[in-house]
Coordinates of C-alpha atoms in Angstrom, one line a residue:
Chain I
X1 CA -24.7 53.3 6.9
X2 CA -23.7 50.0 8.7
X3 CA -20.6 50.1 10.6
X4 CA -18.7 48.5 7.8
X5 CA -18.9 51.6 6.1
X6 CA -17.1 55.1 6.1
X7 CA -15.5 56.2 9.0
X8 CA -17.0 54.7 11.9
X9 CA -15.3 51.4 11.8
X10 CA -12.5 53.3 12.5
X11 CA -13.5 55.9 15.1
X12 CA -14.7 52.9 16.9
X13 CA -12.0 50.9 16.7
X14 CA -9.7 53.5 17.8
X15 CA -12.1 54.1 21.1
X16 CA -12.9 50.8 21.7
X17 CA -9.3 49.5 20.8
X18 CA -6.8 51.9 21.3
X19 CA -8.1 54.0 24.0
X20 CA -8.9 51.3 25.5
X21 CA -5.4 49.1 25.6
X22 CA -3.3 52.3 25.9
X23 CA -4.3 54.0 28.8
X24 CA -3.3 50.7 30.6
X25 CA 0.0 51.2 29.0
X26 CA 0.5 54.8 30.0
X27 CA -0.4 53.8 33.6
X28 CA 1.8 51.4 33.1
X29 CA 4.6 54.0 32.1
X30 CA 3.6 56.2 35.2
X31 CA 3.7 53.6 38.0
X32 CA 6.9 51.8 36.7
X33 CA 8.7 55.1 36.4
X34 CA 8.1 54.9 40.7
X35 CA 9.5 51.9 40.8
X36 CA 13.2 51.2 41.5
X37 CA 14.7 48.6 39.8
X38 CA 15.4 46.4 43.1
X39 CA 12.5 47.2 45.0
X40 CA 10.4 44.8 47.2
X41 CA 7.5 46.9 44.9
X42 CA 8.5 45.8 41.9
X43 CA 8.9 42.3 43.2
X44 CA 5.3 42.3 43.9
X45 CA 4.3 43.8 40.3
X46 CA 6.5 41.4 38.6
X47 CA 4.4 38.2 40.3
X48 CA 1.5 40.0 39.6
X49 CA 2.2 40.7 35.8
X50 CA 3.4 36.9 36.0
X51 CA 0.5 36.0 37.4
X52 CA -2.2 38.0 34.5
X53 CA -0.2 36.1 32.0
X54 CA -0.1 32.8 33.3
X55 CA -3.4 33.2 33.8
X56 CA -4.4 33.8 30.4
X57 CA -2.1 31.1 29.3
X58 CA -4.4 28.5 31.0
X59 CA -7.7 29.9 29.9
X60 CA -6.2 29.7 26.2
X61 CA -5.1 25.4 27.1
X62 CA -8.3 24.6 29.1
X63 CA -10.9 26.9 27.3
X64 CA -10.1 27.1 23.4
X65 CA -11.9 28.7 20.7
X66 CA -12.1 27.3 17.3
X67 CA -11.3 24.0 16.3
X68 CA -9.8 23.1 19.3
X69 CA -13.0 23.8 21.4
X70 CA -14.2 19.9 19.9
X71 CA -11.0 18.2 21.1
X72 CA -10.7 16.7 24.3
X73 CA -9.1 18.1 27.4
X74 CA -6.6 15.4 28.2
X75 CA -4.9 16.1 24.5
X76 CA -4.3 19.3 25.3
X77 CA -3.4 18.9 28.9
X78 CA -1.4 15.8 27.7
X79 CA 0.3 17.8 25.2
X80 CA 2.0 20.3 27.6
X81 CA 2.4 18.0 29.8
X82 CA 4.8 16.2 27.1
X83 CA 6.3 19.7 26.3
X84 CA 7.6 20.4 29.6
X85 CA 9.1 16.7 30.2
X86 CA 10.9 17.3 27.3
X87 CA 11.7 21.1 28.1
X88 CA 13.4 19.9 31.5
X89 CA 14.9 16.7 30.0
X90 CA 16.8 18.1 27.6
X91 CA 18.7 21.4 28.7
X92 CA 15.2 23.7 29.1
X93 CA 15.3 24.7 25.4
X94 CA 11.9 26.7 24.5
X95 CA 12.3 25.3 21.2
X96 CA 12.6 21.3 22.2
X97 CA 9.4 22.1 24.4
X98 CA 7.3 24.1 21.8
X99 CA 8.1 21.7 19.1
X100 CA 7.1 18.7 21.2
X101 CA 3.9 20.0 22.3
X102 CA 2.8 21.1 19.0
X103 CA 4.1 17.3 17.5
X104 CA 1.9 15.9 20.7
X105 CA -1.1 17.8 19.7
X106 CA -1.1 17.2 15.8
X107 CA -0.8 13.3 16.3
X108 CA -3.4 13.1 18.6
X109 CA -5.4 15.6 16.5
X110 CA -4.4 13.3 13.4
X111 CA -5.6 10.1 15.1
X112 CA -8.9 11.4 16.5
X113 CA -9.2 12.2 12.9
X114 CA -9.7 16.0 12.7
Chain R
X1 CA 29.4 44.5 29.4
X2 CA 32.6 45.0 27.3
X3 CA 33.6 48.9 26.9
X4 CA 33.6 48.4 23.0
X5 CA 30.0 47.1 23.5
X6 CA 28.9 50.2 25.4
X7 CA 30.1 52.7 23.2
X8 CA 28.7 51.2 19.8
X9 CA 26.0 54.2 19.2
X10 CA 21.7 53.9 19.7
X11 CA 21.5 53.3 16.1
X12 CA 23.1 50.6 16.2
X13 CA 21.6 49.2 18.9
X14 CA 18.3 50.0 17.0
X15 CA 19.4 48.0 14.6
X16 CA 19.9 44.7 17.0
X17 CA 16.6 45.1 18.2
X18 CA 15.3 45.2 14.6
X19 CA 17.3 41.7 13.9
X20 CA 15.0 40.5 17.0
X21 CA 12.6 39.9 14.3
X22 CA 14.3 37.0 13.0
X23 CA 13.9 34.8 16.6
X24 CA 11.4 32.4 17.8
X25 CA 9.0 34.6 19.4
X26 CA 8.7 37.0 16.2
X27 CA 8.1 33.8 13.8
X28 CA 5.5 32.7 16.7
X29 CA 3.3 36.1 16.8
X30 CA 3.8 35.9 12.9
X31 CA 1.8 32.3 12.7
X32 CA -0.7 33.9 15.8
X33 CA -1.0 36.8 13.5
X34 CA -2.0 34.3 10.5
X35 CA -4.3 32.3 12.4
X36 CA -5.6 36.3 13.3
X37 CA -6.1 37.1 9.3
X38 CA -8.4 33.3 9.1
X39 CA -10.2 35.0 12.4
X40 CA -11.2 38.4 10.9
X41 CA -11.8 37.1 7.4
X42 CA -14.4 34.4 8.7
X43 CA -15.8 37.1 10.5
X44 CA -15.8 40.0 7.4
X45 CA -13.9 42.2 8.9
X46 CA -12.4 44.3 6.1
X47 CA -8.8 43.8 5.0
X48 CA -8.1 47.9 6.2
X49 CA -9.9 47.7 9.7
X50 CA -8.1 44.3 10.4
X51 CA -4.5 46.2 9.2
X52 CA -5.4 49.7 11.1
X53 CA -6.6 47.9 14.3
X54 CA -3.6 45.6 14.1
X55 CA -1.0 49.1 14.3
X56 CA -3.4 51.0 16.8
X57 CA -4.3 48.1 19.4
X58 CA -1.2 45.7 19.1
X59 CA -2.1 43.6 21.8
X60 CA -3.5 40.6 20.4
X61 CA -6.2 39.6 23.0
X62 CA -7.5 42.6 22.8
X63 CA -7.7 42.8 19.1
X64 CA -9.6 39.3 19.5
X65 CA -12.1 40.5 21.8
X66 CA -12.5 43.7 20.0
X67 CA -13.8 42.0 16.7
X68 CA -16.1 39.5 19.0
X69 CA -17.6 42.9 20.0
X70 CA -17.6 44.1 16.5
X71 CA -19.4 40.8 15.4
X72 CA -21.8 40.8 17.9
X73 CA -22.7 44.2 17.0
X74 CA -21.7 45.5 20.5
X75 CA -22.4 49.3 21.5
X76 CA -19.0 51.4 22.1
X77 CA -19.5 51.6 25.7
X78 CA -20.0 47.6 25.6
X79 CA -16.9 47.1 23.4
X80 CA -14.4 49.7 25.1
X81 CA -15.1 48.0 28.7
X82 CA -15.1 44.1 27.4
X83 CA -11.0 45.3 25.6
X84 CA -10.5 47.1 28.8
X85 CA -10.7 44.9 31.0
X86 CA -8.7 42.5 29.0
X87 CA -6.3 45.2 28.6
X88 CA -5.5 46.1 32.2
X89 CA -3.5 43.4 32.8
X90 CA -0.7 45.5 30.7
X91 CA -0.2 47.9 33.6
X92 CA 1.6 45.8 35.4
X93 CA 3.6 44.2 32.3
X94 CA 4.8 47.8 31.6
X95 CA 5.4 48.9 34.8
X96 CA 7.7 45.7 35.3
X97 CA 9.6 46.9 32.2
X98 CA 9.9 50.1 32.6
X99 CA 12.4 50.2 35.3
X100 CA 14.6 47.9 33.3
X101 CA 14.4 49.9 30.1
X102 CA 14.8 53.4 31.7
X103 CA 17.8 55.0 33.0
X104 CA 17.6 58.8 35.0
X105 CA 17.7 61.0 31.8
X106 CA 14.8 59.2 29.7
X107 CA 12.0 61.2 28.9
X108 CA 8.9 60.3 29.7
X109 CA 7.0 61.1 26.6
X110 CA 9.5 58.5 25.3
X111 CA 8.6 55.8 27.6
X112 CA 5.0 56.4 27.1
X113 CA 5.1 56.3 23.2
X114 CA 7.3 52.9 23.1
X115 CA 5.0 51.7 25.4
X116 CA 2.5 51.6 22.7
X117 CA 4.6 48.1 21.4
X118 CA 4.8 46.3 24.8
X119 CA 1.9 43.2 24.2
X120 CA 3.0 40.1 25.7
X121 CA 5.3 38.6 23.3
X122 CA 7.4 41.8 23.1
X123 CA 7.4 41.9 27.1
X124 CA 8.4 38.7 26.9
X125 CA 11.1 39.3 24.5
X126 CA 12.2 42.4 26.6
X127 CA 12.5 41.0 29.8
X128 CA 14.5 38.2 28.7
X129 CA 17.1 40.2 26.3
X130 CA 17.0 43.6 27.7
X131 CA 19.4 42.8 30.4
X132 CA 21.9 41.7 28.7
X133 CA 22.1 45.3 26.7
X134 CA 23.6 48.3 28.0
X135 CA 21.5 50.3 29.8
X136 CA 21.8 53.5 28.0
X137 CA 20.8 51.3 24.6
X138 CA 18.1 49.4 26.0
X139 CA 15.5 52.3 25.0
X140 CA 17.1 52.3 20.8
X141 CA 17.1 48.3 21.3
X142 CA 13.5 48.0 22.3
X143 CA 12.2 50.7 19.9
X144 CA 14.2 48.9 17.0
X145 CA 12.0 45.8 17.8
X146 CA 8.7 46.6 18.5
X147 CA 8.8 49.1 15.5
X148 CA 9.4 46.5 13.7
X149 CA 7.5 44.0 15.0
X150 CA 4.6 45.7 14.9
X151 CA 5.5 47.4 11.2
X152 CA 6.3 43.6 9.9
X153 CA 2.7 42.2 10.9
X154 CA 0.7 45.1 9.5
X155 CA 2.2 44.3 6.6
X156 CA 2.2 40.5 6.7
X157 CA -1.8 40.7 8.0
X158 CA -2.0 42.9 4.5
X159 CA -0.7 40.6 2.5
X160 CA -2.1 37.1 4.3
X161 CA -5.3 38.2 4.4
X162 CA -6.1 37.7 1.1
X163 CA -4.9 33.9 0.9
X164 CA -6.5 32.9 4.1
X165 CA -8.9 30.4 2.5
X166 CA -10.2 28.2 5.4
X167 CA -7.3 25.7 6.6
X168 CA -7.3 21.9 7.6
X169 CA -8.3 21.7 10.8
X170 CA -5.1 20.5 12.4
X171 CA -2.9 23.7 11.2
X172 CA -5.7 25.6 12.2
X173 CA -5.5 24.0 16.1
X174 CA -2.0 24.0 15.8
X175 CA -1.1 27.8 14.9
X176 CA -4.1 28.4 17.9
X177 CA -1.8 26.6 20.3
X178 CA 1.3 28.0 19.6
X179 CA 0.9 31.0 21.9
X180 CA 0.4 29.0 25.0
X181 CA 2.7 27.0 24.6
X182 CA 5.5 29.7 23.9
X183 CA 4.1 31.6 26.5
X184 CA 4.8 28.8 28.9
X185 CA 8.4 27.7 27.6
X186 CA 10.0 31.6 27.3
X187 CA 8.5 32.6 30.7
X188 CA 10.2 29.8 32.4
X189 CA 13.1 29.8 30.6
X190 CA 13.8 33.9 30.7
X191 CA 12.7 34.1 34.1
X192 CA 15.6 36.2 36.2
X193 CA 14.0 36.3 39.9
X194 CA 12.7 33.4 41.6
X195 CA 9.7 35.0 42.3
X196 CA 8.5 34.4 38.6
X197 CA 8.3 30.6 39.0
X198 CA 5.8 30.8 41.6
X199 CA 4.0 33.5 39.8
X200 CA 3.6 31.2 36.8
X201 CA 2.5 28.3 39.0
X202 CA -0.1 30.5 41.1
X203 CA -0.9 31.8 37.9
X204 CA -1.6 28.8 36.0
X205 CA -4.0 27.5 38.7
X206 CA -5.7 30.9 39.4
X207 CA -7.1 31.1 35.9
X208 CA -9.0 28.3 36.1
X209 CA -10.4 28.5 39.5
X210 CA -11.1 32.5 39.5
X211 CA -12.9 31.4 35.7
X212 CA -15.1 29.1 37.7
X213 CA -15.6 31.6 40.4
X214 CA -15.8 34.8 38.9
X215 CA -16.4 34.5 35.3
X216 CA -16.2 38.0 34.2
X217 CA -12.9 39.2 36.2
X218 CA -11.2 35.9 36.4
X219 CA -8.0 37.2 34.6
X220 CA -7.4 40.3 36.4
X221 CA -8.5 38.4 40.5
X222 CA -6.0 35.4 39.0
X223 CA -3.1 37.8 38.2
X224 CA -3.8 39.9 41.6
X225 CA -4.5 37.0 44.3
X226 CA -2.2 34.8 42.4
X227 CA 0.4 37.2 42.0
X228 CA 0.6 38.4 45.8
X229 CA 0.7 34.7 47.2
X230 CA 3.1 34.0 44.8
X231 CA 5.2 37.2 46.0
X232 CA 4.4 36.3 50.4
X233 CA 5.3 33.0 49.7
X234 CA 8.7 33.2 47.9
X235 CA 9.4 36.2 50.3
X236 CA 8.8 34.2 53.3
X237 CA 10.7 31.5 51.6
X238 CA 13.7 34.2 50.9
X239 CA 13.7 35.2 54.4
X240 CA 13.9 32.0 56.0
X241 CA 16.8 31.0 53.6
X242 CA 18.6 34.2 55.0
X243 CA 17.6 33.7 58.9
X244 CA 18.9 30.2 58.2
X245 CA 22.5 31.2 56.7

């Protein structure tokens, strides 16, 4: 049996997976429920939780996988860049920034002839 | 808040948060969750596992590091610590959520089962609408849309899944890039508390360096160091502005 088979694939995902994500979750659920809502604490968790995500953000930009991984830096770099100009130009509309990023990155995906 | 607005029942708030499935960061996750379906099917994943694991782990980094592990023919121990560690990083998310979703009479085996749908683009969602319901509805107004959220892209992986033939190259780079970027733009534009912007800064930095330094833990040692520099430094900033007035 090959773990594409049967029930494994599942007991394993459910272990590796779920067990694994949720008890983060549940701690979550226990430490927040400490926290009031206009503590110094939960100022601190709040940069912190910031912080992870962020974090993950630029790993995602700087460090792609798939096709991005053969384009070069300074698109992609370049492409946020051009988001957030046009995120703070005009009124700070997640929209206006998203939408000029992505337009950014398929034209210089286009060009470079991907 | 209006009094009309506050006495409208939990159903009905239920029913606002299911309508969060028609916004911007739904329709994101939705193209994250196609570029997902190309993802699993490169890798042979069958169409059941990828819809089971997508209910029962949610989060989508996880998910993506789960069927690396899966590919690679990783061990269980090997696979549950490489999701874990990815995954602690929701402690924090949930525990900054929590205090806004909660009032003194929920239950705690309530908090801890919609905790199940907090990944990042529900947090996200959350901490940017949640405020702005009543607080005795926000549990019913969260439930309503990570039920469905969750619900919508079992289905949708389902269905996509069997029409994910390979795509160009540019959609394919494209849907991949989405998430950043709406990352980015909602977390700056929902932020509530100063603190946040530095956060986001520190963070955006952090990742990078701490992935040069210490490959295997940068995320977590970004969000922590990052996170508490952020925190002393708008503190410090808060309390001068205060000493000052």
């Amino acid at each position: 049996m090959t773990w594409q088979d049967g029930w494994w694939p599942y007991a394993f995902i459910a272990i590796a997976g779920w067990l694994a994500t949720d008890i983060w979750r549940w701690l979550g659920v226990v430490a927040g429920n400490k926290l009031r809502d206009d503590s110094e604490a939960l100022n601190w968790v709040r940069a912190v939780a910031t912080a992870l995500v962020a974090a993950v953000i630029a790993k995602l930009v700087l460090y792609p996988t798939g096709v991005l991984e053969q384009s070069p830096l300074w698109l992609r770099t370049g492409s946020v860049a051009l988001g957030a100009v046009a995120f703070f130009l005009f009124g700070r509309k997640p929209a206006i920034g998203i939408a000029t990023a992505i337009a950014g990155l398929a034209s210089g995906l286009w060009l470079l002839g991907f | 808040m209006n009094r009309e607005e506050d006495e409208q029942s939990s159903l009905a708030w239920f029913g606002k948060g299911m309508r969060g499935i028609f916004s911007l960061p739904a329709f994101i996750l939705m193209l994250s969750f196609v570029g997902f379906c190309s993802l699993t099917a490169q890798a042979g994943i069958p169409v059941q596992q990828v819809v089971f694991m997508t209910g029962i782990v949610w989060a989508l980094p996880a998910k993506v590091i789960l069927v690396g592990s899966m590919m690679s023919g990783a061990n269980l121990a090997a696979a549950f610590l490489a999701v874990s560690l990815s995954s602690v990083r929701l402690m924090p998310m949930v525990a900054a959520l929590v205090p806004e979703l909660r009032t003194s009479r929920t239950p705690t085996w309530l908090l801890l089962f919609l905790s199940h749908f907090i990944a990042i683009t529900a947090w996200v969602f959350a901490m940017e609408k949640v405020p702005k319901v009543p607080r005795g509805r926000r549990a019913a107004f969260f439930a309503g849309f990570g039920i469905t959220l969750v619900a919508t892209n079992m289905l949708l992986v389902a269905v996509v899944y069997h029409f994910v033939a390979d795509f160009p190259p540019i959609v394919a780079g494209c849907l991949f890039f989405l998430t950043p970027v709406y990352f980015l733009a909602s977390i700056w534009h929902s932020a509530r508390h100063p603190v946040v912007y530095v956060a986001l800064l520190f963070g955006l930095a952090g990742g990078p360096l701490f992935y040069w330094l210490f490959p295997e833990f940068d995320i977590l040692i970004a969000g922590l160091v990052g996170g508490t520099l952020a925190w002393l430094v708008e503190r410090l900033w808060r309390q001068r502005k205060e000493v000052g007035a």
